mmCIF file with all atom_site columns, C-alpha atoms in Angstrom:
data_model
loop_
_atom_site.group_PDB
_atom_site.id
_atom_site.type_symbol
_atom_site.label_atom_id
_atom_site.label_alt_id
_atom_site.label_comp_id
_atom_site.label_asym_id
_atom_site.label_entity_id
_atom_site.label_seq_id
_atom_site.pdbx_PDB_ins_code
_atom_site.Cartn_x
_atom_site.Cartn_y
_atom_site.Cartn_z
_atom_site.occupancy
_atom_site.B_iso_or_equiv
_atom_site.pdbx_formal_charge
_atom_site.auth_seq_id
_atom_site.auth_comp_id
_atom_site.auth_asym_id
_atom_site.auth_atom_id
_atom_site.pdbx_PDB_model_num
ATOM 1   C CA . UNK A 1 1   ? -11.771 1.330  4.961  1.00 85.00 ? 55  UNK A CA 1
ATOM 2   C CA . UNK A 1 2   ? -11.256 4.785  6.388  1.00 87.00 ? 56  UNK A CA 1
ATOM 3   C CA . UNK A 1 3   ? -12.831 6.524  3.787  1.00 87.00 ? 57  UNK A CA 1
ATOM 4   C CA . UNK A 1 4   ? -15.947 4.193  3.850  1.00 90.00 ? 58  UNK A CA 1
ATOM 5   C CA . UNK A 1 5   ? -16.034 4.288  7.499  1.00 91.00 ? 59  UNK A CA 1
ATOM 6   C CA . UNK A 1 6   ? -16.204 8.265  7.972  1.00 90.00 ? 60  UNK A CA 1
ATOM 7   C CA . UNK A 1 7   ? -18.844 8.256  5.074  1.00 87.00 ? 61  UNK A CA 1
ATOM 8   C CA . UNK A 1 8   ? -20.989 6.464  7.035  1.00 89.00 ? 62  UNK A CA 1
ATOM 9   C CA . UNK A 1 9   ? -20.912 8.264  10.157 1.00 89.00 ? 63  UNK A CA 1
ATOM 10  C CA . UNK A 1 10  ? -19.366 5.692  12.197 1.00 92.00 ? 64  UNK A CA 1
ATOM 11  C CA . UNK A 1 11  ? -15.630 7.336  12.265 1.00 90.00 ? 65  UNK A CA 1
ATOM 12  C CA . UNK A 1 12  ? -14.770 11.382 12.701 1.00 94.00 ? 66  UNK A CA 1
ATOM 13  C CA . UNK A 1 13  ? -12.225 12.240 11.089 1.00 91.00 ? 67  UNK A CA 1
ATOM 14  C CA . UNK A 1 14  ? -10.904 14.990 13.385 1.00 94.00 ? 68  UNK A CA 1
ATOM 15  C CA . UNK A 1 15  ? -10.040 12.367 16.162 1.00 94.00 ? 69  UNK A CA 1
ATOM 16  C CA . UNK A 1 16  ? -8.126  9.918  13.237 1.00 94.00 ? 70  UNK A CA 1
ATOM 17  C CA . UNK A 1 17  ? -4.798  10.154 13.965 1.00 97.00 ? 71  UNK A CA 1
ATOM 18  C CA . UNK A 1 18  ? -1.949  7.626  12.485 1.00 98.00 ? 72  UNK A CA 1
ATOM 19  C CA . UNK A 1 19  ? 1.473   7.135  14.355 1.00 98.00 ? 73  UNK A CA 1
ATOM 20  C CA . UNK A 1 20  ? 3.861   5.681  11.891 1.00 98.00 ? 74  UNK A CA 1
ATOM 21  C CA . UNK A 1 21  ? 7.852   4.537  11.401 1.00 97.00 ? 75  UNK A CA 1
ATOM 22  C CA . UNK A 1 22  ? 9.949   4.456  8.977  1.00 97.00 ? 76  UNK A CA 1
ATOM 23  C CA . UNK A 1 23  ? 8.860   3.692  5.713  1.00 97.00 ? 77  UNK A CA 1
ATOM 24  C CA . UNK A 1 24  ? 5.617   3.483  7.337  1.00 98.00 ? 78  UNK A CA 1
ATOM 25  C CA . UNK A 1 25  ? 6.002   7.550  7.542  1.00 98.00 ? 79  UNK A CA 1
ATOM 26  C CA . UNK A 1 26  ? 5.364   7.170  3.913  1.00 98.00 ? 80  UNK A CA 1
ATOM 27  C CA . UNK A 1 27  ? 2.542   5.191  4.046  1.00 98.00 ? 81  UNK A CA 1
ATOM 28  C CA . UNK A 1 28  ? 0.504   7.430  6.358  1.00 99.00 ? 82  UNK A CA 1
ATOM 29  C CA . UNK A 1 29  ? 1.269   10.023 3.975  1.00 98.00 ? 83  UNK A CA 1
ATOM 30  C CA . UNK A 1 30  ? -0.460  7.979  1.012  1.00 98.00 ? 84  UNK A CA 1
ATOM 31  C CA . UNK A 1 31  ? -3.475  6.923  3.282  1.00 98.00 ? 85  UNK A CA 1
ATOM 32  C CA . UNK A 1 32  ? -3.653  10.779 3.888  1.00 98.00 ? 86  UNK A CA 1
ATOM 33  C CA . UNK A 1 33  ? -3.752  11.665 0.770  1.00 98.00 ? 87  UNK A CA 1
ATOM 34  C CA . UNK A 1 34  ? -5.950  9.232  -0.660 1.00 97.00 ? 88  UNK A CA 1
ATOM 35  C CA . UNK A 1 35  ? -8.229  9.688  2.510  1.00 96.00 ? 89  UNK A CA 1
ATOM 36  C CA . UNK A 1 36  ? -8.412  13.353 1.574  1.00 97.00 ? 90  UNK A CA 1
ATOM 37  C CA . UNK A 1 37  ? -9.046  12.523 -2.178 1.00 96.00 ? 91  UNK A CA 1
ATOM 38  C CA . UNK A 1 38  ? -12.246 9.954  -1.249 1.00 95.00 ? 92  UNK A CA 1
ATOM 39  C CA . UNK A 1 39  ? -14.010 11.791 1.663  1.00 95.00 ? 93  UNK A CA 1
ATOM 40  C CA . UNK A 1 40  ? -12.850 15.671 1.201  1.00 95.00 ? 94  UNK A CA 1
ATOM 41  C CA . UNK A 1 41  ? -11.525 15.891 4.110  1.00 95.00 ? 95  UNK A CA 1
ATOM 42  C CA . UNK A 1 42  ? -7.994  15.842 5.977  1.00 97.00 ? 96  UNK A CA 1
ATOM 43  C CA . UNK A 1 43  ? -6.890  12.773 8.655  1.00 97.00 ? 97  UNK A CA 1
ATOM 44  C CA . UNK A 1 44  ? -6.364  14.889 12.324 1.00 98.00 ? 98  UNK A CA 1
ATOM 45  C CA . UNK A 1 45  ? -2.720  13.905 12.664 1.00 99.00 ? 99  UNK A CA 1
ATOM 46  C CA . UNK A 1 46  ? 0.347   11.819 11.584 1.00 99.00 ? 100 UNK A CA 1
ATOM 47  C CA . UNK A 1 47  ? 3.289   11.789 13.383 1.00 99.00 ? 101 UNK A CA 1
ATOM 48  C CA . UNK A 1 48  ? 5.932   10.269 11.904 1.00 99.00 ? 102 UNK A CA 1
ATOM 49  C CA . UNK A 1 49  ? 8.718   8.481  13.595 1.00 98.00 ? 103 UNK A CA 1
ATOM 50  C CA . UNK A 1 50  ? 12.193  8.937  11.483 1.00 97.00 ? 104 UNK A CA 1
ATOM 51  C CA . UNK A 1 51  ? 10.377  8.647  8.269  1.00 98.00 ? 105 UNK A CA 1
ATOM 52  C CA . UNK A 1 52  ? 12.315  6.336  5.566  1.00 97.00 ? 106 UNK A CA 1
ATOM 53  C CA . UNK A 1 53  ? 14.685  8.204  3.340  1.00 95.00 ? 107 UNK A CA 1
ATOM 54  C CA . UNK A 1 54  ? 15.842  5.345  0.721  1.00 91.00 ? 108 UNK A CA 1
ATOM 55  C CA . UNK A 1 55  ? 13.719  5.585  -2.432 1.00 93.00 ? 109 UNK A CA 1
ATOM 56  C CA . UNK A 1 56  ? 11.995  9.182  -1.100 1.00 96.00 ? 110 UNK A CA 1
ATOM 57  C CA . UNK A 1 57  ? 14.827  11.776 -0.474 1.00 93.00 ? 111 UNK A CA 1
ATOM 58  C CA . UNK A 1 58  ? 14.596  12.875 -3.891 1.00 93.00 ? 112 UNK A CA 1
ATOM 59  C CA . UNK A 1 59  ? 10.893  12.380 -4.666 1.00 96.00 ? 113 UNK A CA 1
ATOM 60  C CA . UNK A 1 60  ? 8.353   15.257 -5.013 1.00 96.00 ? 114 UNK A CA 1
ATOM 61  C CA . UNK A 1 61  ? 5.744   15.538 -1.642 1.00 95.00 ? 115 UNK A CA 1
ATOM 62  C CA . UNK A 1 62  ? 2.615   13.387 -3.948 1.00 95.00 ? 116 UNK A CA 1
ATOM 63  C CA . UNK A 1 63  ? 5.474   10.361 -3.463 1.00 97.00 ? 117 UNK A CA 1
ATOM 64  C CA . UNK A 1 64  ? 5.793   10.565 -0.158 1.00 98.00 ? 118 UNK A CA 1
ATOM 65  C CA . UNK A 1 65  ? 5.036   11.754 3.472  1.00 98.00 ? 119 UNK A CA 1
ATOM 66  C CA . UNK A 1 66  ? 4.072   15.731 3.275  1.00 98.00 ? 120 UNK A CA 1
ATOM 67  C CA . UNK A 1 67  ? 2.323   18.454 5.574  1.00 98.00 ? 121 UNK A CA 1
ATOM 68  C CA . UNK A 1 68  ? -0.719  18.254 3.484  1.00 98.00 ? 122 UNK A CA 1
ATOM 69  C CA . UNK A 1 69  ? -1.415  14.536 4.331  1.00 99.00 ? 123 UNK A CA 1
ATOM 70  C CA . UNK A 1 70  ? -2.872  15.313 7.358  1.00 98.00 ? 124 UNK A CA 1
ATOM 71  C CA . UNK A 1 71  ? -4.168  18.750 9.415  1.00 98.00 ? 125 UNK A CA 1
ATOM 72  C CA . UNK A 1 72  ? -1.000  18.473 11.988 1.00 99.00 ? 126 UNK A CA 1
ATOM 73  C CA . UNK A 1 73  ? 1.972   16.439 10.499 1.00 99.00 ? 127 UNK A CA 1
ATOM 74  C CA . UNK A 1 74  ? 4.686   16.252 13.445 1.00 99.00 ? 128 UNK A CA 1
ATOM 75  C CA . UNK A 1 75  ? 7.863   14.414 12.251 1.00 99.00 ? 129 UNK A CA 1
ATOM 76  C CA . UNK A 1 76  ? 10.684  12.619 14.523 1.00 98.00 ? 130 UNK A CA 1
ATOM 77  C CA . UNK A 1 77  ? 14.227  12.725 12.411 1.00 97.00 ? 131 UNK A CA 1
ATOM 78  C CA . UNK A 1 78  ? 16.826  10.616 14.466 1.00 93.00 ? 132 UNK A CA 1
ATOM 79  C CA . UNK A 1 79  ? 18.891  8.803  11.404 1.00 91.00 ? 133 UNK A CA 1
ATOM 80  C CA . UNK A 1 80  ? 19.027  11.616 8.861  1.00 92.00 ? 134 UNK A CA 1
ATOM 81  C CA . UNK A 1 81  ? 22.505  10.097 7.596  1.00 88.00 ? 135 UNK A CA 1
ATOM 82  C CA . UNK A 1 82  ? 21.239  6.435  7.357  1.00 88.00 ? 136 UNK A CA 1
ATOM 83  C CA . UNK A 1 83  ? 17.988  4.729  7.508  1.00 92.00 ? 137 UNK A CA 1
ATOM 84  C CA . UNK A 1 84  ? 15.912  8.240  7.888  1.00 94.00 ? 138 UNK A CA 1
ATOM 85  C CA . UNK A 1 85  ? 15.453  11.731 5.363  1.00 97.00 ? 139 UNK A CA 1
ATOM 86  C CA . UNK A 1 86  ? 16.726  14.778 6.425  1.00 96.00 ? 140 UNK A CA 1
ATOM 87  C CA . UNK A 1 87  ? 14.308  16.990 4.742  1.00 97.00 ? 141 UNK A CA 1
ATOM 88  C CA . UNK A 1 88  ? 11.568  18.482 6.617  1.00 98.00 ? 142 UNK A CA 1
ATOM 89  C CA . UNK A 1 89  ? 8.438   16.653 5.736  1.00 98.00 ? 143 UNK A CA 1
ATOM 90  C CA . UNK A 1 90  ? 5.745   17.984 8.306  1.00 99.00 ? 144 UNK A CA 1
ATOM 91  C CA . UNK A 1 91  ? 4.492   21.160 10.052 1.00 99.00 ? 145 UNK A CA 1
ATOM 92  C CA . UNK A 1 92  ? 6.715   20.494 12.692 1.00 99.00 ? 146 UNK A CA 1
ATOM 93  C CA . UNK A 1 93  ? 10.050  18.666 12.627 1.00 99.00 ? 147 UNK A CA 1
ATOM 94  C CA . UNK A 1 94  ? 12.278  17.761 15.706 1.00 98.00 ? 148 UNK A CA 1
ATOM 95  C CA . UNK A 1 95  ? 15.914  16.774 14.807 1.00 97.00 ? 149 UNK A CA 1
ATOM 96  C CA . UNK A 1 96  ? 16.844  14.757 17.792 1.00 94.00 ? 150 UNK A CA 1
ATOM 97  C CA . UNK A 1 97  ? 20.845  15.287 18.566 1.00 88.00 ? 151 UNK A CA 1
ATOM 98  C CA . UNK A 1 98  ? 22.696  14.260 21.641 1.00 74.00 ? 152 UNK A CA 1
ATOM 99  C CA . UNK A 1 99  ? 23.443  16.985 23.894 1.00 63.00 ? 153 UNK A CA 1
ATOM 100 C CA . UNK A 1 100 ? 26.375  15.764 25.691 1.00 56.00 ? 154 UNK A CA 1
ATOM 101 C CA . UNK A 1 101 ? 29.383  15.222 22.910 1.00 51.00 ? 155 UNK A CA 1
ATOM 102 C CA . UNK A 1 102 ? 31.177  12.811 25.030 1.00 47.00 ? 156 UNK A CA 1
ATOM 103 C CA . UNK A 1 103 ? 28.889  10.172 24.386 1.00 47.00 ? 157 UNK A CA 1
ATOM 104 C CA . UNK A 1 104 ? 29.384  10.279 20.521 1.00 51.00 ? 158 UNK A CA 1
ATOM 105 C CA . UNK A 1 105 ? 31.326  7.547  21.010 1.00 49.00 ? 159 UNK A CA 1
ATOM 106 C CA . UNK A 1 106 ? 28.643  5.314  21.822 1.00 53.00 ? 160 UNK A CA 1
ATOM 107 C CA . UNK A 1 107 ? 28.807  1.622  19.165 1.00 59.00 ? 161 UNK A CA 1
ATOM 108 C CA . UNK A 1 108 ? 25.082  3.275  17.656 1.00 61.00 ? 162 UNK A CA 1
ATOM 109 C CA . UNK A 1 109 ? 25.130  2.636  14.340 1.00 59.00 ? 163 UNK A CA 1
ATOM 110 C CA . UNK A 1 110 ? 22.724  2.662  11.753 1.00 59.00 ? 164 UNK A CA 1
ATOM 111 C CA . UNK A 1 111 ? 19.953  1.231  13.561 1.00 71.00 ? 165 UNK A CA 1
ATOM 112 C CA . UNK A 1 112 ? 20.152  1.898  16.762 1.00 80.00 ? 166 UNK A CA 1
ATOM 113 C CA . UNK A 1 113 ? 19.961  5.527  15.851 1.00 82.00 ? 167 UNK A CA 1
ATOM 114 C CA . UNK A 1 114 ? 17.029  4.925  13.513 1.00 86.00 ? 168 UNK A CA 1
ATOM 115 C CA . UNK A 1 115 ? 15.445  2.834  16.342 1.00 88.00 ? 169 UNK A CA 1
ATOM 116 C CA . UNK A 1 116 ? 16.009  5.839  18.683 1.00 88.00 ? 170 UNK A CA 1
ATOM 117 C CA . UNK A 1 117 ? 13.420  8.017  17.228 1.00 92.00 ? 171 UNK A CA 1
ATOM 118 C CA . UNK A 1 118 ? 10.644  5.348  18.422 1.00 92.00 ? 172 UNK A CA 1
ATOM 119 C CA . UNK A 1 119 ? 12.416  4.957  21.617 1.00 93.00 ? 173 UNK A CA 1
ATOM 120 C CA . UNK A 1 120 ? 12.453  8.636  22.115 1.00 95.00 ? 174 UNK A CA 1
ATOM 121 C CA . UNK A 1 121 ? 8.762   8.363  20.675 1.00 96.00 ? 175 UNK A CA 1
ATOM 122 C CA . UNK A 1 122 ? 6.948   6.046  23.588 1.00 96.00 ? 176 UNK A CA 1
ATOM 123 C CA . UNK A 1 123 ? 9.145   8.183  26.134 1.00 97.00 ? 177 UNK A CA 1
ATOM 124 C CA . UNK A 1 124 ? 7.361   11.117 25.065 1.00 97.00 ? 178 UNK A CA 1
ATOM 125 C CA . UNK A 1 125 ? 3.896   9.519  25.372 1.00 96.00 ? 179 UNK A CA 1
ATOM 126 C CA . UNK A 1 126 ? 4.780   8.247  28.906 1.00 96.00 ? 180 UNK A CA 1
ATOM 127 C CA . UNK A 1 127 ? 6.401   12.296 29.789 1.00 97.00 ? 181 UNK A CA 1
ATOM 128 C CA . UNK A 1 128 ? 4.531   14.631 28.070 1.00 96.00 ? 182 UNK A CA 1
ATOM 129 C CA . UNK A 1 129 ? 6.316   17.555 28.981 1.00 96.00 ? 183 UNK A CA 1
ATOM 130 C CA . UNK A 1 130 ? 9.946   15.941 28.470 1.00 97.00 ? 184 UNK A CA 1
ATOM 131 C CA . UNK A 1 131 ? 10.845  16.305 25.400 1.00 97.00 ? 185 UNK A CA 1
ATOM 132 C CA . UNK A 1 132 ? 11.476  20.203 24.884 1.00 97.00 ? 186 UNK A CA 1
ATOM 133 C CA . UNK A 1 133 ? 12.515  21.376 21.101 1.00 97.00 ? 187 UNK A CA 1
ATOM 134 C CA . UNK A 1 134 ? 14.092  24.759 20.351 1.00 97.00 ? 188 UNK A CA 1
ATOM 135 C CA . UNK A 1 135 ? 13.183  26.366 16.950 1.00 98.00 ? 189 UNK A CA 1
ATOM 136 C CA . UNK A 1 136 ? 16.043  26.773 14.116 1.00 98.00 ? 190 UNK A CA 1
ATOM 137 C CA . UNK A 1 137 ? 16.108  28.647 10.650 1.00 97.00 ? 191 UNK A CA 1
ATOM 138 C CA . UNK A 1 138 ? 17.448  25.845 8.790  1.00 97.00 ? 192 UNK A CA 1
ATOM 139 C CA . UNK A 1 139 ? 18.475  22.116 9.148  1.00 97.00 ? 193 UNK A CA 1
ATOM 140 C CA . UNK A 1 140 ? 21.647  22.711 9.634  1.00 96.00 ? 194 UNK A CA 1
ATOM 141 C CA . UNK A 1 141 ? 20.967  25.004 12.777 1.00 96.00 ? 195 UNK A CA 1
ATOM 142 C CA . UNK A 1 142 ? 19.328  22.256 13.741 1.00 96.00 ? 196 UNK A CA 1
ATOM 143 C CA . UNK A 1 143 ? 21.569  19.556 13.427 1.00 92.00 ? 197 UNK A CA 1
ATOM 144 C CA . UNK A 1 144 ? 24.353  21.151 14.908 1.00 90.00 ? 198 UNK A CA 1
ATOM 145 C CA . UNK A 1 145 ? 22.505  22.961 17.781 1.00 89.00 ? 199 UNK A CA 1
ATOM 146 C CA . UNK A 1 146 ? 23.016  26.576 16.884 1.00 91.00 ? 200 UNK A CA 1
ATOM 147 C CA . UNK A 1 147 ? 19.461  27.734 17.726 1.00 92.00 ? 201 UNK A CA 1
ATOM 148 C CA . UNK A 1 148 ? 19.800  30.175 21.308 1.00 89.00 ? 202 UNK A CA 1
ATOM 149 C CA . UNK A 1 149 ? 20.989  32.616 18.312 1.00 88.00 ? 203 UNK A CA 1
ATOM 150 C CA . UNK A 1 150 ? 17.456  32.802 17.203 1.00 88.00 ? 204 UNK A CA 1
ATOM 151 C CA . UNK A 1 151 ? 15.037  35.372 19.034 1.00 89.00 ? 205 UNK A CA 1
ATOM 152 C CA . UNK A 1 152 ? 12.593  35.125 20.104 1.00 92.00 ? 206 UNK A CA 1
ATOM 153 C CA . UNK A 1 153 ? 13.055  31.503 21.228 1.00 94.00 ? 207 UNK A CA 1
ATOM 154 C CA . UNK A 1 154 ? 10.593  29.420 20.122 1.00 97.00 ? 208 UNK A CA 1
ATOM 155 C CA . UNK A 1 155 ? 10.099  26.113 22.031 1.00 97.00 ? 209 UNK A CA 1
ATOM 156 C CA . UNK A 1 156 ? 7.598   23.110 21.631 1.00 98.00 ? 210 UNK A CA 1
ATOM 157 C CA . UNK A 1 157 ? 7.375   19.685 23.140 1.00 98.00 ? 211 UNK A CA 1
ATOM 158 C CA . UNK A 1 158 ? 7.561   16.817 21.135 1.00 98.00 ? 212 UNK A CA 1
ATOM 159 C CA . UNK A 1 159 ? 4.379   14.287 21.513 1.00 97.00 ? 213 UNK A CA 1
ATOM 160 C CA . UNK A 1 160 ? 0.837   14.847 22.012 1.00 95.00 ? 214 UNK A CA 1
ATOM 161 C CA . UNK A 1 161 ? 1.259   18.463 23.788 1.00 97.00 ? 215 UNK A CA 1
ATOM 162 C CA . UNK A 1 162 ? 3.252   19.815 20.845 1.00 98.00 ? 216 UNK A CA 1
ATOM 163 C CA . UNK A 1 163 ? 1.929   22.938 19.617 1.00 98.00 ? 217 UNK A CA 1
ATOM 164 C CA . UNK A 1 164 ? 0.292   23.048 16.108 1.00 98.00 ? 218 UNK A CA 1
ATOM 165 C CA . UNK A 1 165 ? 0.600   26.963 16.075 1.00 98.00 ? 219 UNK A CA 1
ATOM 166 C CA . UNK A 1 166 ? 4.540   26.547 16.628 1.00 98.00 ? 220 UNK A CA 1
ATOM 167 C CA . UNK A 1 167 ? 5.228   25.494 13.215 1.00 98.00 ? 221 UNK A CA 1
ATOM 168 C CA . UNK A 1 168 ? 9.204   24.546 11.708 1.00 98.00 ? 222 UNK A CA 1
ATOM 169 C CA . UNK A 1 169 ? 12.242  23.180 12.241 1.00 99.00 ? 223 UNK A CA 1
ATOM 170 C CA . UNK A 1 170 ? 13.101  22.248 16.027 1.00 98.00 ? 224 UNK A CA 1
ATOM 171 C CA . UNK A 1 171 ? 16.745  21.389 17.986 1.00 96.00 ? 225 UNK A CA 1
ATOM 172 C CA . UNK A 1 172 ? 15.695  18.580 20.204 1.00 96.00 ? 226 UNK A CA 1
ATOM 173 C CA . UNK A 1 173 ? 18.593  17.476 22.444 1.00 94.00 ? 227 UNK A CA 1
ATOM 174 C CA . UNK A 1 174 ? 18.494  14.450 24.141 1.00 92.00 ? 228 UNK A CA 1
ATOM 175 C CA . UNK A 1 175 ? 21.004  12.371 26.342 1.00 89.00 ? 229 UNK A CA 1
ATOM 176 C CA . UNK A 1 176 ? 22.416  9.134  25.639 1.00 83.00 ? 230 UNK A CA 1
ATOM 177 C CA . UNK A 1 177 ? 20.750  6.942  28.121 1.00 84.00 ? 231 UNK A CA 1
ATOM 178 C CA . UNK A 1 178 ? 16.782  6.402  29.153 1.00 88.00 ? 232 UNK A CA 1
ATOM 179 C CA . UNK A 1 179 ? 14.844  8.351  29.638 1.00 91.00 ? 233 UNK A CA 1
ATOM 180 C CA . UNK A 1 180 ? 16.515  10.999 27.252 1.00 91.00 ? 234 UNK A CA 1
ATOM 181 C CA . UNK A 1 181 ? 14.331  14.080 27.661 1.00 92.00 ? 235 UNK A CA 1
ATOM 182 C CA . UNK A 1 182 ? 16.144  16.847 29.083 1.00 92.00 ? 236 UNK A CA 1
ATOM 183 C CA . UNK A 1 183 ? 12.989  19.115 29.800 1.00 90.00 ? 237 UNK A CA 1
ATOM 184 C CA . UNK A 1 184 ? 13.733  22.753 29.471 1.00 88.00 ? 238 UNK A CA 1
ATOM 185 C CA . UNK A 1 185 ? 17.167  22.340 31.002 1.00 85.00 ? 239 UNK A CA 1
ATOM 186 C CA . UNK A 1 186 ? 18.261  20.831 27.561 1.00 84.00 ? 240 UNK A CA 1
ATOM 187 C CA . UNK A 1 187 ? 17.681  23.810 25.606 1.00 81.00 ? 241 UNK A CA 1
ATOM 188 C CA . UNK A 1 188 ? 19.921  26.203 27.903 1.00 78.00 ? 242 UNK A CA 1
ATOM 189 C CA . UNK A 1 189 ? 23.050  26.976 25.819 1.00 73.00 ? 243 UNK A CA 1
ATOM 190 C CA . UNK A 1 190 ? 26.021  25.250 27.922 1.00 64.00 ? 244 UNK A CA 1
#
């Protein structure tokens, strides 16, 4: 329907953009594949909101969500351990952690941290400037924090701002309670 659609005229396809979650992540990816295989040319944007990682952690990028789906692929992880993948997937990945330790002891489970990433998501949307990543050399960096190591510091927001030009892995803490974002205060090392 895409496809058709921008063959005729009536869509452009640098203003498509598809916001997905979960295993919908993956499905994006197909549609921006196959988009890209019918019409020649590449979707504007998915963002994917903690893509699914049963059945596509191990799979090669033409099985699931990659960065050449789309022009800009941004990618919310928030349930790496569970429900989401932890492999990068898009030009830009934010690793959402908790900044404040003493609230790992929050009941948040499976779910609710896979439903965090959309939460975090529509927050975004609503503060554009909010959310405020901190680029790492590897997952790991990420998932643990250990970016203010890394110079220069490379930041980027997460959401419709984020910077296409600022590609890799991004730190984004968060706190445990709405609204979440942290601005630039969150990535100053404590």
């Amino acid at each position: 329907m895409l496809a058709s659609l921008t063959n005729a005229g009536i869509l452009d396809p640098n203003k498509l953009e598809i916001i997905s979650y979960s295993l919908g992540g993956h499905t994006a990816g197909f549609i921006g594949a196959k988009f890209q295989e019918v019409t020649g040319r590449k979707l504007n944007r998915i963002t994917a909101i903690d893509p699914a990682g049963f059945c596509f952690r191990y799979r090669p990028p033409e099985y699931r969500l990659d960065e050449t789906d789309a022009d800009f692929v941004d990618v919310i992880h928030s349930d790496v351990d569970g429900f989401g993948i932890l492999a990068p997937l898009g030009h830009v990945d934010f690793y959402v952690m908790l900044k404040d330790a003493r609230y790992s002891f929050l009941p948040c489970f499976f779910v609710c941290r896979h439903l965090r990433a959309f939460q975090i998501w529509i927050k975004a949307l609503r503060h554009p400037d909010g959310f405020v990543g901190l680029r790492c050399k590897s997952i790991h960096q990420a998932r643990t924090g250990n970016c203010y190591h890394n110079y220069p510091m490379v930041t980027n927001v997460l959401g419709e701002k984020s910077d296409r030009g600022k590609r890799g892995i991004y730190y984004l803490p968060t706190t445990a309670f709405p609204p979440y974002y942290m601005g630039k205060s969150g990535i100053v090392r404590d």
